[in-house]
Coordinates of C-alpha atoms in Angstrom, one line a residue:
M1330 CA -45.5 -21.5 13.2
K1331 CA -43.6 -24.0 15.2
R1332 CA -46.1 -26.8 14.3
I1333 CA -45.7 -26.1 10.6
I1334 CA -41.9 -26.2 10.8
T1335 CA -42.2 -29.5 12.7
L1336 CA -44.6 -30.8 10.0
V1337 CA -42.3 -29.9 7.2
W1338 CA -39.4 -31.5 9.1
K1339 CA -41.1 -34.7 9.7
N1340 CA -42.4 -34.9 6.1
G1341 CA -38.9 -34.5 4.9
L1342 CA -37.8 -37.3 7.4
A1343 CA -40.6 -39.6 6.3
Y1344 CA -39.5 -39.2 2.6
L1345 CA -35.8 -39.7 3.5
L1346 CA -36.7 -42.9 5.5
S1347 CA -38.9 -44.1 2.7
L1348 CA -36.2 -43.4 0.1
L1349 CA -33.5 -45.2 2.4
T1350 CA -35.8 -48.2 3.0
A1351 CA -36.5 -48.5 -0.7
S1352 CA -32.8 -48.2 -1.5
L1353 CA -32.2 -51.1 0.8
L1354 CA -35.1 -53.4 -0.2
F1355 CA -35.7 -52.8 -3.9
P1356 CA -32.3 -53.8 -5.1
L1357 CA -33.1 -57.3 -4.1
I1358 CA -36.0 -57.4 -6.4
F1359 CA -34.4 -55.5 -9.1
M1360 CA -31.5 -58.0 -9.1
L1361 CA -34.0 -60.8 -10.0
L1362 CA -35.1 -58.6 -13.0
E1363 CA -31.6 -57.7 -14.0
P1364 CA -29.4 -60.7 -13.3
N1365 CA -26.1 -59.0 -14.5
S1366 CA -26.5 -56.1 -11.9
T1367 CA -25.1 -55.7 -8.4
Y1368 CA -26.8 -54.7 -5.1
T1369 CA -24.4 -51.6 -4.6
W1370 CA -25.2 -50.3 -8.2
W1371 CA -29.0 -50.3 -7.5
V1372 CA -28.5 -48.6 -4.1
I1373 CA -26.4 -45.8 -5.6
L1374 CA -28.9 -45.5 -8.5
I1375 CA -31.9 -45.1 -6.3
L1376 CA -30.2 -42.7 -3.8
S1377 CA -28.8 -40.6 -6.6
S1378 CA -32.3 -40.0 -7.8
L1379 CA -32.8 -37.5 -4.9
G1380 CA -30.6 -35.0 -6.6
M1381 CA -32.6 -34.9 -10.0
P1382 CA -34.5 -31.6 -10.0
T1383 CA -37.4 -33.0 -12.0
I1384 CA -37.9 -35.9 -9.6
L1385 CA -37.3 -33.6 -6.5
W1386 CA -40.0 -31.1 -7.6
S1387 CA -42.6 -33.7 -8.5
V1388 CA -41.9 -35.6 -5.2
T1389 CA -42.3 -32.3 -3.2
L1390 CA -45.6 -31.6 -5.0
S1391 CA -46.7 -35.2 -4.3
I1392 CA -45.9 -34.8 -0.6
L1393 CA -47.8 -31.5 -0.5
V1394 CA -50.8 -33.2 -2.2
F1395 CA -50.6 -36.1 0.2
N1396 CA -50.7 -33.8 3.3
L1397 CA -53.4 -31.6 1.8
I1398 CA -55.7 -34.7 1.2
V1399 CA -54.9 -36.1 4.6
Y1400 CA -55.6 -32.7 6.3
K1401 CA -58.9 -32.2 4.4
I1402 CA -60.2 -35.9 4.9
K1403 CA -58.9 -36.3 8.4
N1404 CA -61.5 -38.8 9.6
Q1405 CA -60.6 -41.4 7.0
F1406 CA -56.9 -41.2 7.9
A1407 CA -57.0 -40.7 11.7
N1408 CA -56.9 -44.2 12.8
N1409 CA -56.2 -46.4 9.7
R1410 CA -52.6 -46.9 8.5
M1411 CA -53.7 -48.7 5.3
Y1412 CA -55.5 -45.4 4.0
S1413 CA -52.2 -43.6 4.3
V1414 CA -50.3 -46.4 2.6
G1415 CA -52.9 -46.7 -0.1
L1416 CA -52.9 -42.9 -0.9
G1417 CA -49.0 -43.2 -1.0
I1418 CA -49.4 -46.0 -3.5
S1419 CA -51.8 -43.9 -5.5
L1420 CA -49.6 -40.8 -5.6
G1421 CA -46.6 -43.0 -6.6
T1422 CA -48.5 -44.6 -9.4
A1423 CA -49.7 -41.1 -10.5
L1424 CA -46.0 -40.1 -10.6
F1425 CA -45.1 -43.2 -12.6
L1426 CA -47.9 -42.4 -15.1
I1427 CA -46.6 -38.8 -15.5
Y1428 CA -43.1 -40.1 -16.2
L1429 CA -44.3 -43.1 -18.4
G1430 CA -43.7 -41.1 -21.6
S1431 CA -40.0 -40.9 -20.7
F1432 CA -39.8 -44.6 -20.0
S1433 CA -41.5 -45.7 -23.2
K1434 CA -38.3 -45.6 -25.2
H1435 CA -36.8 -48.3 -23.0
N1436 CA -37.5 -51.9 -22.4
Q1437 CA -40.4 -53.4 -20.5
T1438 CA -38.1 -54.4 -17.6
L1439 CA -37.3 -50.7 -16.9
I1440 CA -40.8 -49.7 -17.0
V1441 CA -41.7 -52.4 -14.4
Q1442 CA -38.8 -51.3 -12.1
N1443 CA -39.9 -47.7 -12.2
F1444 CA -43.4 -48.6 -11.4
L1445 CA -42.4 -50.8 -8.5
L1446 CA -40.0 -48.2 -7.2
L1447 CA -42.4 -45.2 -7.4
S1448 CA -45.4 -47.0 -6.0
G1449 CA -43.2 -48.7 -3.4
I1450 CA -41.7 -45.4 -2.1
G1451 CA -45.2 -43.9 -2.0
A1452 CA -46.3 -46.9 0.2
L1453 CA -43.3 -46.5 2.3
F1454 CA -44.0 -42.8 2.6
G1455 CA -47.6 -43.5 3.6
F1456 CA -46.4 -45.9 6.4
Y1457 CA -43.9 -43.5 7.7
F1458 CA -46.3 -40.6 7.5
Y1459 CA -48.8 -42.5 9.7
S1460 CA -46.1 -43.3 12.1
L1461 CA -44.4 -40.0 12.4
I1462 CA -46.7 -37.3 11.2
R1463 CA -50.3 -38.2 11.8
K1464 CA -50.5 -36.7 15.3
D1465 CA -49.0 -33.4 14.2
V1466 CA -51.4 -33.0 11.3
F1467 CA -54.5 -33.6 13.4
S1468 CA -53.2 -31.4 16.4
L1469 CA -52.6 -28.7 13.9
N1470 CA -56.2 -29.1 12.6
N1471 CA -57.7 -29.2 16.2
S1472 CA -55.8 -26.2 17.3
R1473 CA -57.2 -24.0 14.5
R1474 CA -60.7 -25.0 15.4
T1475 CA -60.3 -24.0 19.0
S1476 CA -58.7 -20.7 18.2

């Protein structure tokens, strides 16, 4: 039970770190796409997305799917950070495709920004997952085998 709580805590930490990193890096890119915007406005906009229930539920489901895939195909993800980053990008892109219908009423710049943000946060989550959580997932798997 303690390992599961640790795993949930570290998944939350990895998500918050990826959201914080994205909110600090992506405004620089977005300011190039929207010249009249400010850095602070983008940081607030990205961080405020955490409070939206539809995004929070879909992100939670994506994190659960991410962990399930890594847990089931542990040999691929055990020693290669790029697999985790690639899986994060894939799940971020899948989230973008799910929300694409709600973005279609807007201009092309908003669609590009949302794609970059969702796939970028997915990549960052994969990176932080590999750095923080990988050992806990595989030790949880090994402890069940020995029991």
